[in-house]
PDB file of C-alpha atoms in Angstrom:
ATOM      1  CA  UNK A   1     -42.548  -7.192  33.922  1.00  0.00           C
ATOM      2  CA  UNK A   2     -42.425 -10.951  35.439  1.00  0.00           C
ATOM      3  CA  UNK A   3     -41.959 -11.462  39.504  1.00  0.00           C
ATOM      4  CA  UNK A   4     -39.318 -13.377  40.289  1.00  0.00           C
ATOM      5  CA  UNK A   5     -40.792 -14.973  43.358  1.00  0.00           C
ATOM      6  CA  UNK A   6     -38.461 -17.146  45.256  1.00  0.00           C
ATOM      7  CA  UNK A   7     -39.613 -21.267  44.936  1.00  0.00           C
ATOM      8  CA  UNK A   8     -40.789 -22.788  47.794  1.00  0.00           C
ATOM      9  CA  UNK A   9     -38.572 -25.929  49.106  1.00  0.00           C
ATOM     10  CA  UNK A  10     -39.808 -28.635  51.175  1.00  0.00           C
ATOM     11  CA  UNK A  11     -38.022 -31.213  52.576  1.00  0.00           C
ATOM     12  CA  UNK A  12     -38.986 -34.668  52.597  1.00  0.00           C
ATOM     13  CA  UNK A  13     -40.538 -34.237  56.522  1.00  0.00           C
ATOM     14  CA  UNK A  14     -42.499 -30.875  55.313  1.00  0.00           C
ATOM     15  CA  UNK A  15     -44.198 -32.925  52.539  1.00  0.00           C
ATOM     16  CA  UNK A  16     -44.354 -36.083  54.570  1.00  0.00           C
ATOM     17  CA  UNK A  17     -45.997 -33.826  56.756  1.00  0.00           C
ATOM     18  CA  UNK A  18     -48.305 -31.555  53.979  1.00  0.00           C
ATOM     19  CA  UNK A  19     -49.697 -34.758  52.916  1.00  0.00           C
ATOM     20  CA  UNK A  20     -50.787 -36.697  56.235  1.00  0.00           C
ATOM     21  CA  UNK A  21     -52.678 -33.230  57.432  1.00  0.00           C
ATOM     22  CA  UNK A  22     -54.247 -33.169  53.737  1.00  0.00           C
ATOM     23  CA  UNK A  23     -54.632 -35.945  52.287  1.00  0.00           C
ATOM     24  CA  UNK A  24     -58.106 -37.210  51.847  1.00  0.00           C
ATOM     25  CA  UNK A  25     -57.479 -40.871  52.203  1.00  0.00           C
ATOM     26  CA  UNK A  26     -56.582 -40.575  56.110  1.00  0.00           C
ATOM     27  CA  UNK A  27     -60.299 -39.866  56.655  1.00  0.00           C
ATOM     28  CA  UNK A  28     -61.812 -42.180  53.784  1.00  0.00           C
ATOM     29  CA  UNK A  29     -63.946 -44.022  55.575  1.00  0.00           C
ATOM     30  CA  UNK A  30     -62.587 -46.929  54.061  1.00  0.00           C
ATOM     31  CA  UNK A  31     -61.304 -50.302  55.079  1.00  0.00           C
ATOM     32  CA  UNK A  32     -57.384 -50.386  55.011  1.00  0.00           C
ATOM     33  CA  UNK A  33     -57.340 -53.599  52.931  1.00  0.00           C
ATOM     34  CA  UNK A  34     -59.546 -51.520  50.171  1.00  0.00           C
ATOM     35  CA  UNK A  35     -55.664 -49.587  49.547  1.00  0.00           C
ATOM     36  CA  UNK A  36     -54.009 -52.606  48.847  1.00  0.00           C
ATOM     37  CA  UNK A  37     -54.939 -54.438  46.090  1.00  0.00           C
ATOM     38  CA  UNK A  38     -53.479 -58.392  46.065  1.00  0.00           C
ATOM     39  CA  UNK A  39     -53.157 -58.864  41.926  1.00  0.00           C
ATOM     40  CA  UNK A  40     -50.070 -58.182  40.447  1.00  0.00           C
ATOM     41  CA  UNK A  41     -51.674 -57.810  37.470  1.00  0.00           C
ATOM     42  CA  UNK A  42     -52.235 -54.270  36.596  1.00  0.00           C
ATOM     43  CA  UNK A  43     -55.777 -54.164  35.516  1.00  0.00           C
ATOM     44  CA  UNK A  44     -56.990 -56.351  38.006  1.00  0.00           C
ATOM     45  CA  UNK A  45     -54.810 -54.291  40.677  1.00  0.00           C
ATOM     46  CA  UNK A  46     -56.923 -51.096  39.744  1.00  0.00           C
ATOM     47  CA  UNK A  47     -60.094 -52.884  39.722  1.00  0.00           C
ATOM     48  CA  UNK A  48     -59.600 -54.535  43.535  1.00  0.00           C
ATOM     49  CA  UNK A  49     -58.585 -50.761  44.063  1.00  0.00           C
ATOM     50  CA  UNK A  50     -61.482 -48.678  42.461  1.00  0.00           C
ATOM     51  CA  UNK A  51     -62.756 -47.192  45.567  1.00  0.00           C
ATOM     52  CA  UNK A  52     -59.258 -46.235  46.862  1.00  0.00           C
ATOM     53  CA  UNK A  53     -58.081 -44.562  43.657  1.00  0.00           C
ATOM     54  CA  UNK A  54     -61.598 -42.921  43.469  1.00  0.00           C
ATOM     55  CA  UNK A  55     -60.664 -41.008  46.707  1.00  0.00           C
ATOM     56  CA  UNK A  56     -57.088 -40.402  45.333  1.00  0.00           C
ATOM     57  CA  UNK A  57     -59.268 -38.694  42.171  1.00  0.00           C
ATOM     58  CA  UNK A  58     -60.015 -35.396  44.325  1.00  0.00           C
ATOM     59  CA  UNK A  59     -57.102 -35.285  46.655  1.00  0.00           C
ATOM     60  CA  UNK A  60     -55.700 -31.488  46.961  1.00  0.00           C
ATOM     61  CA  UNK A  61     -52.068 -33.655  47.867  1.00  0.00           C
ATOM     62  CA  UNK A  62     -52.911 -36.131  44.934  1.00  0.00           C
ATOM     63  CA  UNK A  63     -49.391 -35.376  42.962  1.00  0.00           C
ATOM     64  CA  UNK A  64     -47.149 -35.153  46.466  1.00  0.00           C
ATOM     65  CA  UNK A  65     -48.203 -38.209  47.858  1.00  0.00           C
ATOM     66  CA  UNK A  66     -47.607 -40.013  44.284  1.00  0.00           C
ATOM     67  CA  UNK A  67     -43.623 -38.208  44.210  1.00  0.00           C
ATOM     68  CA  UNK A  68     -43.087 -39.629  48.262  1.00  0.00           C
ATOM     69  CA  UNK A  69     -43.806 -43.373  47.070  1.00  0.00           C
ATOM     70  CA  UNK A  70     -41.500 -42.777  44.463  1.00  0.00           C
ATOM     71  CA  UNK A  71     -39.044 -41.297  46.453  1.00  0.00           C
ATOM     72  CA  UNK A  72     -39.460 -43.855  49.189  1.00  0.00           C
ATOM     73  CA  UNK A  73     -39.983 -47.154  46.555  1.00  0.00           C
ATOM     74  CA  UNK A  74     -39.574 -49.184  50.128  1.00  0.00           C
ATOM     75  CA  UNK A  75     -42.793 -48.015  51.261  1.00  0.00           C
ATOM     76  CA  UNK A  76     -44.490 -46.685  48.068  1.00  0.00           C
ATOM     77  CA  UNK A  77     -43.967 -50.007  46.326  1.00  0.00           C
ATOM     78  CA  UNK A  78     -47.331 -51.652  48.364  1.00  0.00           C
ATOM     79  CA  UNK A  79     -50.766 -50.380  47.841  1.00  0.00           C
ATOM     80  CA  UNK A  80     -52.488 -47.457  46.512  1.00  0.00           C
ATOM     81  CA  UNK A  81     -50.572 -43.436  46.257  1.00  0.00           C
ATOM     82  CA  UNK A  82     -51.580 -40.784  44.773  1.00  0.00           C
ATOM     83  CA  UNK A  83     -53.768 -42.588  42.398  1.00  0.00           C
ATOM     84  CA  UNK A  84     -52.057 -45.393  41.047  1.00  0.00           C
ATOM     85  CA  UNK A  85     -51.107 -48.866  42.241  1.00  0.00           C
ATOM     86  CA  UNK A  86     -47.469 -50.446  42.673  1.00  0.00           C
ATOM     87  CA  UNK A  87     -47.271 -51.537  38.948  1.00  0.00           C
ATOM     88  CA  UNK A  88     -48.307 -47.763  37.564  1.00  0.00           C
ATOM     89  CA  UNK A  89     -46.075 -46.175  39.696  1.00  0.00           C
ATOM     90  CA  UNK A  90     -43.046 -48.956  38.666  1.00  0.00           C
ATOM     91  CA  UNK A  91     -43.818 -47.961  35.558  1.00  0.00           C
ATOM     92  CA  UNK A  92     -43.317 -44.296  36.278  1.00  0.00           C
ATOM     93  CA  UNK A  93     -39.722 -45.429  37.687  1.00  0.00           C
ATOM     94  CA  UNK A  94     -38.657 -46.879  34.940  1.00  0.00           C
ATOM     95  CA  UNK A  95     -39.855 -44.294  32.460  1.00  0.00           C
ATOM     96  CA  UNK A  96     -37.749 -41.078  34.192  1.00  0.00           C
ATOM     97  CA  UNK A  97     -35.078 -40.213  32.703  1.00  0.00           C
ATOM     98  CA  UNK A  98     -31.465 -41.249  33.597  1.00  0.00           C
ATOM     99  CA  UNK A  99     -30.153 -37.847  34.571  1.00  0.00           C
ATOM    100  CA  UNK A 100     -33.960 -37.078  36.128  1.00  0.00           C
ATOM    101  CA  UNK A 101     -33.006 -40.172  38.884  1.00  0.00           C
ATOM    102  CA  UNK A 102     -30.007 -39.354  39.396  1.00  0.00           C
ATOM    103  CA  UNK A 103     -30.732 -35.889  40.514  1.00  0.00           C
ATOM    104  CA  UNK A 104     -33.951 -36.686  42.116  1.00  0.00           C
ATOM    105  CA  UNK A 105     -35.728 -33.759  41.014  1.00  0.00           C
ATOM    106  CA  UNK A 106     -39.790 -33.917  42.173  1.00  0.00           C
ATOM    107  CA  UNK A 107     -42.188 -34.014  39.600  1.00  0.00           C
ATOM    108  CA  UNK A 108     -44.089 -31.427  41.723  1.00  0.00           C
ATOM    109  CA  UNK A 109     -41.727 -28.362  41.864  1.00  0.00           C
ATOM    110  CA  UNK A 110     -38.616 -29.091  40.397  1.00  0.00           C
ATOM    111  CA  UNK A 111     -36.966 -29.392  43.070  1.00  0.00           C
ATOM    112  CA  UNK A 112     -33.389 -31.536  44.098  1.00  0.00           C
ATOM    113  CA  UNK A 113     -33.065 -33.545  47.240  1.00  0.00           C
ATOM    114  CA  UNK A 114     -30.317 -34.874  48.695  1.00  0.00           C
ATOM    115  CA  UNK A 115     -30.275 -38.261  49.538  1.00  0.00           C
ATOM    116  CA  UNK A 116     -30.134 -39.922  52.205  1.00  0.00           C
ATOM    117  CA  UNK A 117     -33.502 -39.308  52.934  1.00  0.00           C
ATOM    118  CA  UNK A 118     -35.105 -39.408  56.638  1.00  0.00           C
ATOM    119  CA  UNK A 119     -36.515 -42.053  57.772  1.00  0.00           C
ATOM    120  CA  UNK A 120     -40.840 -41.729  56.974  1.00  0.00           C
ATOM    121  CA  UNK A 121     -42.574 -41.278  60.403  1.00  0.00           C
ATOM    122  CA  UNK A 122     -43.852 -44.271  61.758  1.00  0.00           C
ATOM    123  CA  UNK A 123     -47.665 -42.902  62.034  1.00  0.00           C
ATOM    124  CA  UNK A 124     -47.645 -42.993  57.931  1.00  0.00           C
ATOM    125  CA  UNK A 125     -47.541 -45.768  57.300  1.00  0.00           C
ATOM    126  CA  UNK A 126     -50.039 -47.843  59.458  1.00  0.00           C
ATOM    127  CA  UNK A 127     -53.266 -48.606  57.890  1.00  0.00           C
ATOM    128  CA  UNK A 128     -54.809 -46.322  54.937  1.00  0.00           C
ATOM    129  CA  UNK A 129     -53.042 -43.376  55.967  1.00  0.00           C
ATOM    130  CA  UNK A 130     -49.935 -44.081  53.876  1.00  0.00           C
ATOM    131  CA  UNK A 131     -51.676 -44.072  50.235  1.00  0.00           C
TER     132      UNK A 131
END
C-alpha cells in the first residue's frame, strides 16, 4: 500500500532562504569575478567559469538555486547558478513548455507559484553568494 505523504511547499523566501544557508558557493573560497564569466559566447562562458561551475558540481542546493535564476531572470540572467551560465540557463527558458511558463511550476517539486514574486533579499545577491 503507497503513503500518501503530503508535498512539501516552499515559497520563494523559504528557498531563497534553503539555498543561501546551503549552498556551497557562499563559502567557495573563490574570487566573486570567478562567477561571472564576461563572453557571451557559450563555450567560452563555461570555460572563464570552470572553477565556479566545478563548485556548483557538488552543491546539495545545486537544482534550487538553478529554478530561483529562472524564476528571477532579472537576477539569474548574470553569472554562474546552479551550474550553468546565463546562455544555458536562456536556453532552459526558451525550451519549457508554453503551459509549463505560464503556470510556473518548479522543476524541483512540481510545485505552482503565484506571481508576483517577493522581492530577493538584498544579502543574495552581493558578491558570489548569489550563484
Amino acid at each position: 500500500m503507497a503513503s500518501s505523504l503530503p508535498v512539501q511547499r516552499l515559497t520563494d523566501d523559504a528557498l531563497w532562504a534553503r539555498v543561501a544557508r546551503q549552498a556551497r558557493c557562499a563559502d567557495s573560497g573563490l574570487d566573486p569575478d570567478q562567477w561571472y564569466p564576461v563572453s557571451i559566447e557559450p563555450a567560452q562562458a563555461r570555460h572563464q567559469a570552470a572553477a565556479a561551475i566545478a563548485v556548483c558540481t557538488s552543491c546539495p542546493v545545486r537544482a534550487q538555486c538553478l529554478e530561483l535564476s529562472l524564476r528571477h531572470w532579472d537576477i539569474g540572467q548574470h553569472g554562474v547558478w546552479g551550474g550553468l551560465v546565463a546562455t544555458d540557463r536562456a536556453h532552459l527558458l526558451r525550451r519549457r513548455p508554453a503551459d509549463h511558463r505560464r503556470r510556473r511550476r518548479t522543476a524541483v517539486s512540481g510545485m505552482i507559484v503565484r506571481p508576483p514574486f517577493p522581492p530577493v533579499p538584498s544579502g543574495l545577491v552581493q558578491g558570489g553568494d548569489a550563484q
